[in-house]
Phi, psi and omega in degrees: 000129179271117180260343183247031187297335178239030177264088185282343180293335183281356182260137175282173186301319180297316180291324177299313179298316180294318178302313181302316178299312180295320179299314180295316179301317181292325178297316178293318179298315180297327180279359174098009178269151173277135183241132180234130179258136178286151176289327180232132180254075178244011180236019179060035176240116180278326173195169180237140174243151175249124177272149178234099179214209178301325179230118180289134178226155173247128183241136180269132184239127171251128183256135172231136182237132181229148171268134184271012177295335177213166178293139180229142177252126175243149181211160175232132178290132183299325183293335180262343187218067181293154180298132179201148177291354180255013180238139183222150168260124173260109181260119178255125179250136181242115178248127184310128177083000181235159176292153179294157175238149181238132176239135179245112188244120179290141180298339180298342176302327183279358175294327178216073190288144172229149183312136012270009180274141178223152173235120183240130180258340177050046181301132179075012181240170183286328184291143176286150174303146185211158168257134183224171181205128173267118181253126177209164178300329182291323185261010178298330179296333177288342180261002185308323181291347181258006181297130180277135174229168180298335182264010182298132176237131180283132180292141177277000000 
């Protein structure tokens, strides 16, 4: 019997990230999509899915996993993950005592970002330009339109 199934505090950062990747892959698999994992993850792509509709497409998915016990900032470096209609951020949120939630956010959101989405160029600074998102229990309602469900269909 699992008594700590929603005890996210007991996981270290590596396990939280790995859990999120597997959770997202299983959500897509359960929804009927084909999921492909790269042998090497050096392009900021955690997996690729194949859609099966009128037009078959391959979509690149980057997974970020956050615990909602506190506000978390997630980002993707622009040089590794340029805006494209075929790229998505899969955000997995972990709230203590609750089942995980999955949000699927198209990278095109960052073409003209509005809070909680940000685009930072860091001109004249050491940090690389990035697309970011502040994830917290307070702003989850702003992400509601991106909630993944079993009936989720990707727009062509």
